[in-house]
Structures are given as structure tokens and as C-alpha cells.
Amino acid sequence: PLVLGRSSLCHIQVDHKEISRKHLEIAYEGGLFILKDLNSSGGTFIGGNRISSVRIEHKMQVMLAGLLPLQFGLRRRTA
């Protein structure tokens, strides 16, 4: 999995005090990309609702700690 957070050990580092050291992870499971909140103190939100795990969809916007937007875009691999 790909981990996002403040820690220097994360694959994606976000230098913001409201983001947890290990805030969320993105994993590929059963042919789907899954976003999982790692029990972050500020939470991960979609449409104002706190989530623990969700399938990533094209053009999905996630709010980290209720203030930092993260947008996803998925593309199919072409041969």
C-alpha cells in the first residue's frame, strides 16, 4: 500500500499540522483501488461524511482532516 501522512516514512508526505503522521493508505485489492483512513485524528471525509474505507472512483474528492482536498482520477491502461 501507498501511505500518505506527515511522517518521513510515508510514500507521500504532507507537511500540515492537521494531517496525522500516517493518515491514510491507498491499496490495490481485488482489481480495485481502496482508500483507508489509518485512524487519523483529523479524519478523512467524502461529501462531509467521515469514512474509514472506500473504493476510489474517478474524479472523487476526499478531504483530509476536513480542510485539505485530495482529488483522484483513474485511467484505464491502454495497450
PDB file of C-alpha atoms in Angstrom:
ATOM      1  CA  PRO A   1       0.000   0.000   0.000  1.00  0.00           C
ATOM      2  CA  LEU A   2       0.920   3.631  -0.545  1.00  0.00           C
ATOM      3  CA  VAL A   3       0.852   5.640   2.713  1.00  0.00           C
ATOM      4  CA  LEU A   4       0.174   9.381   2.972  1.00  0.00           C
ATOM      5  CA  GLY A   5       0.947  11.430   6.086  1.00  0.00           C
ATOM      6  CA  ARG A   6       3.372  13.777   7.865  1.00  0.00           C
ATOM      7  CA  SER A   7       5.962  11.110   8.645  1.00  0.00           C
ATOM      8  CA  SER A   8       9.177  10.958   6.635  1.00  0.00           C
ATOM      9  CA  LEU A   9       8.473   7.209   6.321  1.00  0.00           C
ATOM     10  CA  CYS A  10       5.352   7.865   4.194  1.00  0.00           C
ATOM     11  CA  HIS A  11       5.404   7.484   0.423  1.00  0.00           C
ATOM     12  CA  ILE A  12       3.581  10.828   0.103  1.00  0.00           C
ATOM     13  CA  GLN A  13       4.480  13.425   2.750  1.00  0.00           C
ATOM     14  CA  VAL A  14       2.100  16.254   3.633  1.00  0.00           C
ATOM     15  CA  ASP A  15       3.591  18.932   5.853  1.00  0.00           C
ATOM     16  CA  HIS A  16       0.495  20.171   7.686  1.00  0.00           C
ATOM     17  CA  LYS A  17      -0.161  20.050  11.430  1.00  0.00           C
ATOM     18  CA  GLU A  18      -3.709  18.672  10.983  1.00  0.00           C
ATOM     19  CA  ILE A  19      -2.518  15.653   8.975  1.00  0.00           C
ATOM     20  CA  SER A  20      -1.601  12.581  11.042  1.00  0.00           C
ATOM     21  CA  ARG A  21       1.845  11.015  10.811  1.00  0.00           C
ATOM     22  CA  LYS A  22       0.243   8.106   8.932  1.00  0.00           C
ATOM     23  CA  HIS A  23      -3.103   9.495   7.776  1.00  0.00           C
ATOM     24  CA  LEU A  24      -4.310   7.157   5.034  1.00  0.00           C
ATOM     25  CA  GLU A  25      -3.275   4.397   2.695  1.00  0.00           C
ATOM     26  CA  ILE A  26      -4.149   3.539  -0.864  1.00  0.00           C
ATOM     27  CA  ALA A  27      -4.119  -0.142  -1.735  1.00  0.00           C
ATOM     28  CA  TYR A  28      -4.961  -2.219  -4.798  1.00  0.00           C
ATOM     29  CA  GLU A  29      -7.227  -5.098  -3.761  1.00  0.00           C
ATOM     30  CA  GLY A  30      -9.205  -7.431  -5.997  1.00  0.00           C
ATOM     31  CA  GLY A  31      -8.830  -5.188  -9.049  1.00  0.00           C
ATOM     32  CA  LEU A  32      -9.937  -2.037  -7.188  1.00  0.00           C
ATOM     33  CA  PHE A  33      -8.112   0.883  -5.582  1.00  0.00           C
ATOM     34  CA  ILE A  34      -9.151   1.242  -1.943  1.00  0.00           C
ATOM     35  CA  LEU A  35      -8.540   4.263   0.291  1.00  0.00           C
ATOM     36  CA  LYS A  36      -8.319   3.527   4.027  1.00  0.00           C
ATOM     37  CA  ASP A  37      -8.103   6.052   6.831  1.00  0.00           C
ATOM     38  CA  LEU A  38      -5.438   4.881   9.300  1.00  0.00           C
ATOM     39  CA  ASN A  39      -7.335   6.027  12.411  1.00  0.00           C
ATOM     40  CA  SER A  40      -6.154   9.586  11.780  1.00  0.00           C
ATOM     41  CA  SER A  41      -7.070  12.140  14.416  1.00  0.00           C
ATOM     42  CA  GLY A  42      -8.434  14.657  11.872  1.00  0.00           C
ATOM     43  CA  GLY A  43     -10.242  12.082   9.761  1.00  0.00           C
ATOM     44  CA  THR A  44     -10.826  11.534   6.061  1.00  0.00           C
ATOM     45  CA  PHE A  45     -14.091  12.818   4.574  1.00  0.00           C
ATOM     46  CA  ILE A  46     -16.158  12.422   1.418  1.00  0.00           C
ATOM     47  CA  GLY A  47     -19.132  14.730   0.998  1.00  0.00           C
ATOM     48  CA  GLY A  48     -18.811  15.821   4.630  1.00  0.00           C
ATOM     49  CA  ASN A  49     -19.018  12.228   5.924  1.00  0.00           C
ATOM     50  CA  ARG A  50     -16.091  10.681   7.768  1.00  0.00           C
ATOM     51  CA  ILE A  51     -15.004   7.423   6.144  1.00  0.00           C
ATOM     52  CA  SER A  52     -12.831   4.531   7.247  1.00  0.00           C
ATOM     53  CA  SER A  53     -12.522   2.756   3.898  1.00  0.00           C
ATOM     54  CA  VAL A  54     -13.882   3.444   0.410  1.00  0.00           C
ATOM     55  CA  ARG A  55     -13.351   2.323  -3.176  1.00  0.00           C
ATOM     56  CA  ILE A  56     -11.637   5.085  -5.149  1.00  0.00           C
ATOM     57  CA  GLU A  57     -13.694   6.315  -8.079  1.00  0.00           C
ATOM     58  CA  HIS A  58     -12.811   8.640 -10.966  1.00  0.00           C
ATOM     59  CA  LYS A  59     -12.970  12.338 -10.043  1.00  0.00           C
ATOM     60  CA  MET A  60     -13.602  11.526  -6.378  1.00  0.00           C
ATOM     61  CA  GLN A  61     -12.657  14.294  -3.944  1.00  0.00           C
ATOM     62  CA  VAL A  62     -11.534  13.459  -0.423  1.00  0.00           C
ATOM     63  CA  MET A  63     -10.940  15.978   2.366  1.00  0.00           C
ATOM     64  CA  LEU A  64      -8.099  15.240   4.747  1.00  0.00           C
ATOM     65  CA  ALA A  65      -8.749  16.485   8.276  1.00  0.00           C
ATOM     66  CA  GLY A  66     -11.760  18.365   6.872  1.00  0.00           C
ATOM     67  CA  LEU A  67      -9.585  21.021   5.218  1.00  0.00           C
ATOM     68  CA  LEU A  68      -7.119  19.654   2.677  1.00  0.00           C
ATOM     69  CA  PRO A  69      -8.709  18.437  -0.601  1.00  0.00           C
ATOM     70  CA  LEU A  70      -7.323  15.447  -2.476  1.00  0.00           C
ATOM     71  CA  GLN A  71      -8.733  14.643  -5.937  1.00  0.00           C
ATOM     72  CA  PHE A  72      -8.451  11.261  -7.653  1.00  0.00           C
ATOM     73  CA  GLY A  73      -8.543  10.498 -11.351  1.00  0.00           C
ATOM     74  CA  LEU A  74      -8.383   6.978 -12.731  1.00  0.00           C
ATOM     75  CA  ARG A  75      -7.419   5.977 -16.249  1.00  0.00           C
ATOM     76  CA  ARG A  76      -7.599   2.636 -17.943  1.00  0.00           C
ATOM     77  CA  ARG A  77      -4.304   1.292 -19.136  1.00  0.00           C
ATOM     78  CA  THR A  78      -4.044   1.259 -22.921  1.00  0.00           C
ATOM     79  CA  ALA A  79      -2.164  -1.436 -24.796  1.00  0.00           C
TER      80      ALA A  79
END
